[in-house]
Structures are given as structure tokens and as C-alpha cells.
């Protein structure tokens, strides 16, 4: 089973400029990730993605938000 630390390690290997993790209110096993990147971003396999959004930013950057649920 994949863990939060597994996802953190996978994201840092993708050369993102910045990422932020917030725990979802009321859900101890669900986390919101926000990633800023100029590179092509490929979601790591094996994670329970609940939502995924992409927004273009200035300077050819992209903001990607996604919610991941980790099973107990």
C-alpha cells in the first residue's frame, strides 16, 4: 500500500518548482496537493486520486491541484 511519504518522494523526483500539502478538513486520510511546475507533470501510479485540476499561470508555469486518499 502506498503512503503519503511515497507520494512526497515521487513528486520531488518530478522536478516540480514548488508543492504544498494540506490535510482535508474532517478526513484524516485525505490530502490536497498543489504543485507548480514548468515541466511536463505525470501523476505517479498507484495512488487513489479523488480530484484533479489544472490551471495555467504566467511564465509558462502550470498549477496542478489534486486530492489523494490513503486507505487505512
XYZ file of N, CA, C and O in Angstrom:
288
model
N 0.845 -1.178 0.000
C 0.000 0.000 0.000
C 0.894 1.245 0.000
O 1.873 1.323 0.733
N 0.565 2.207 -0.848
C 1.339 3.438 -0.955
C 1.013 4.369 0.218
O -0.104 4.385 0.716
N 2.015 5.156 0.630
C 1.847 6.058 1.766
C 2.042 7.515 1.331
O 2.459 7.788 0.200
N 1.779 8.417 2.252
C 1.999 9.844 1.999
C 3.465 10.107 1.686
O 3.789 10.867 0.778
N 4.368 9.473 2.393
C 5.797 9.650 2.128
C 6.183 9.150 0.736
O 7.046 9.738 0.081
N 5.568 8.063 0.276
C 5.814 7.574 -1.087
C 5.444 8.634 -2.117
O 6.176 8.858 -3.080
N 4.304 9.302 -1.905
C 3.870 10.330 -2.846
C 4.782 11.553 -2.787
O 5.131 12.123 -3.817
N 5.211 11.951 -1.603
C 6.157 13.076 -1.478
C 7.444 12.786 -2.243
O 7.964 13.633 -2.962
N 7.969 11.580 -2.109
C 9.196 11.202 -2.813
C 8.987 11.194 -4.318
O 9.840 11.644 -5.079
N 7.835 10.707 -4.773
C 7.550 10.658 -6.206
C 7.440 12.066 -6.784
O 7.938 12.331 -7.881
N 6.832 12.987 -6.047
C 6.674 14.360 -6.530
C 8.021 15.061 -6.620
O 8.297 15.762 -7.589
N 8.882 14.886 -5.634
C 10.183 15.567 -5.676
C 11.056 15.056 -6.814
O 11.903 15.791 -7.318
N 10.836 13.841 -7.275
C 11.592 13.301 -8.408
C 11.117 13.877 -9.743
O 11.784 13.712 -10.757
N 9.961 14.563 -9.748
C 9.391 15.099 -10.978
C 9.847 16.521 -11.281
O 9.315 17.153 -12.181
N 10.818 17.039 -10.544
C 11.375 18.383 -10.771
C 10.336 19.488 -10.706
O 10.352 20.408 -11.510
N 9.413 19.414 -9.758
C 8.444 20.489 -9.581
C 9.132 21.678 -8.918
O 10.110 21.524 -8.194
N 8.638 22.879 -9.195
C 9.223 24.080 -8.596
C 8.801 24.243 -7.150
O 9.553 24.719 -6.322
N 7.551 23.892 -6.875
C 7.004 24.075 -5.530
C 5.849 23.099 -5.341
O 5.105 22.830 -6.282
N 5.703 22.575 -4.134
C 4.495 21.822 -3.833
C 4.089 22.072 -2.396
O 4.913 22.414 -1.543
N 2.798 21.950 -2.150
C 2.237 22.176 -0.819
C 1.236 21.066 -0.550
O 0.494 20.649 -1.443
N 1.208 20.603 0.703
C 0.301 19.531 1.098
C -0.554 20.025 2.256
O -0.023 20.567 3.232
N -1.854 19.844 2.147
C -2.780 20.181 3.227
C -3.688 18.992 3.479
O -4.178 18.375 2.526
N -3.923 18.702 4.755
C -4.857 17.638 5.089
C -6.271 18.171 4.916
O -6.580 19.294 5.331
N -7.144 17.398 4.287
C -8.531 17.809 4.068
C -9.269 17.858 5.400
O -9.090 16.982 6.247
N -10.093 18.869 5.556
C -10.871 19.022 6.796
C -11.807 17.844 6.996
O -12.550 17.484 6.085
N -11.756 17.252 8.159
C -12.667 16.177 8.509
C -12.273 14.797 8.003
O -12.963 13.829 8.287
N -11.198 14.712 7.227
C -10.779 13.417 6.693
C -9.309 13.197 7.028
O -8.442 13.828 6.436
N -9.021 12.292 7.936
C -7.637 12.084 8.368
C -6.776 11.408 7.305
O -5.567 11.486 7.349
N -7.416 10.764 6.317
C -6.663 10.002 5.318
C -6.706 10.632 3.926
O -6.328 10.001 2.949
N -7.157 11.893 3.819
C -7.274 12.572 2.532
C -6.458 13.860 2.552
O -6.570 14.651 3.491
N -5.640 14.062 1.507
C -4.737 15.205 1.451
C -4.881 15.933 0.128
O -5.060 15.311 -0.922
N -4.794 17.266 0.191
C -4.839 18.113 -1.004
C -3.411 18.520 -1.346
O -2.682 19.031 -0.504
N -3.006 18.278 -2.579
C -1.669 18.633 -3.058
C -1.800 19.751 -4.078
O -2.687 19.719 -4.929
N -0.910 20.732 -4.006
C -0.828 21.776 -5.017
C 0.611 21.800 -5.518
O 1.549 21.917 -4.731
N 0.774 21.659 -6.819
C 2.086 21.552 -7.444
C 2.232 22.672 -8.472
O 1.310 22.922 -9.241
N 3.378 23.357 -8.490
C 3.689 24.341 -9.523
C 4.891 23.828 -10.303
O 5.904 23.467 -9.711
N 4.759 23.811 -11.633
C 5.815 23.250 -12.462
C 5.865 23.915 -13.829
O 4.858 24.444 -14.292
N 7.028 23.900 -14.434
C 7.194 24.293 -15.836
C 7.402 23.051 -16.698
O 7.307 23.103 -17.896
N 7.718 21.967 -16.059
C 7.995 20.706 -16.747
C 6.693 19.947 -17.004
O 5.662 20.235 -16.423
N 6.762 18.942 -17.836
C 5.621 18.049 -18.029
C 5.440 17.257 -16.741
O 6.391 16.706 -16.200
N 4.224 17.210 -16.258
C 3.937 16.545 -14.994
C 3.146 15.281 -15.261
O 2.129 15.300 -15.952
N 3.612 14.181 -14.733
C 2.933 12.906 -14.878
C 2.593 12.391 -13.483
O 3.477 12.269 -12.640
N 1.328 12.130 -13.245
C 0.917 11.639 -11.932
C 1.574 10.301 -11.644
O 1.577 9.419 -12.509
N 2.137 10.159 -10.455
C 2.694 8.854 -10.068
C 1.584 7.803 -10.019
O 0.459 8.092 -9.631
N 1.891 6.594 -10.426
C 0.926 5.497 -10.448
C 0.709 4.916 -9.059
O 1.587 4.955 -8.211
N -0.472 4.339 -8.863
C -0.754 3.580 -7.654
C -1.353 4.377 -6.515
O -1.435 3.877 -5.396
N -1.807 5.610 -6.769
C -2.400 6.429 -5.716
C -3.884 6.635 -6.017
O -4.296 6.688 -7.166
N -4.681 6.755 -4.957
C -6.123 6.901 -5.064
C -6.464 8.387 -5.254
O -6.739 9.101 -4.306
N -6.454 8.849 -6.517
C -6.712 10.245 -6.839
C -8.226 10.471 -6.835
O -8.957 9.790 -7.552
N -8.691 11.445 -6.044
C -10.120 11.749 -5.940
C -10.536 12.906 -6.835
O -11.651 12.962 -7.297
N -9.649 13.889 -7.028
C -9.952 15.019 -7.915
C -8.644 15.527 -8.494
O -7.572 15.316 -7.924
N -8.753 16.224 -9.644
C -7.558 16.686 -10.340
C -7.939 17.920 -11.155
O -8.881 17.872 -11.945
N -7.234 19.052 -10.938
C -7.488 20.265 -11.717
C -6.163 20.873 -12.155
O -5.145 20.728 -11.483
N -6.207 21.563 -13.287
C -5.016 22.197 -13.844
C -5.360 23.645 -14.183
O -6.426 23.920 -14.732
N -4.454 24.575 -13.862
C -4.631 25.984 -14.211
C -3.325 26.519 -14.773
O -2.257 26.280 -14.214
N -3.403 27.241 -15.876
C -2.213 27.862 -16.454
C -1.856 29.129 -15.706
O -2.727 29.880 -15.275
N -0.577 29.365 -15.516
C -0.072 30.560 -14.855
C 0.811 31.328 -15.833
O 1.095 30.868 -16.929
N 1.266 32.490 -15.431
C 2.183 33.253 -16.278
C 3.544 32.567 -16.339
O 3.824 31.650 -15.572
N 4.378 33.003 -17.262
C 5.745 32.474 -17.405
C 5.775 30.980 -17.722
O 6.672 30.262 -17.290
N 4.766 30.492 -18.438
C 4.711 29.097 -18.869
C 4.674 28.115 -17.710
O 5.092 26.977 -17.850
N 4.194 28.552 -16.569
C 4.050 27.668 -15.417
C 2.639 27.102 -15.381
O 1.716 27.646 -15.966
N 2.490 26.034 -14.650
C 1.202 25.369 -14.512
C 0.982 25.035 -13.039
O 1.896 24.590 -12.352
N -0.217 25.271 -12.553
C -0.590 24.896 -11.191
C -1.511 23.691 -11.275
O -2.543 23.730 -11.947
N -1.150 22.635 -10.601
C -1.921 21.392 -10.605
C -2.347 21.095 -9.181
O -1.520 21.071 -8.267
N -3.639 20.897 -8.986
C -4.163 20.520 -7.669
C -4.798 19.151 -7.772
O -5.513 18.863 -8.732
N -4.551 18.332 -6.776
C -5.196 17.026 -6.754
C -5.379 16.569 -5.319
O -4.667 16.985 -4.417
N -6.388 15.749 -5.129
C -6.713 15.206 -3.812
C -6.450 13.708 -3.838
O -6.860 13.021 -4.775
N -5.747 13.241 -2.816
C -5.386 11.827 -2.717
C -5.931 11.262 -1.409
O -5.798 11.891 -0.363
N -6.530 10.083 -1.490
C -6.999 9.406 -0.288
C -6.127 8.187 -0.048
O -5.907 7.390 -0.952
N -5.641 8.070 1.168
C -4.833 6.920 1.573
C -5.689 6.029 2.442
O -6.277 6.478 3.415
N -5.782 4.771 2.070
C -6.598 3.809 2.825
C -5.849 3.375 4.071
O -4.636 3.271 4.081
N -6.606 3.138 5.138
C -6.013 2.624 6.384
C -5.682 1.171 6.260
O -6.250 0.419 5.576
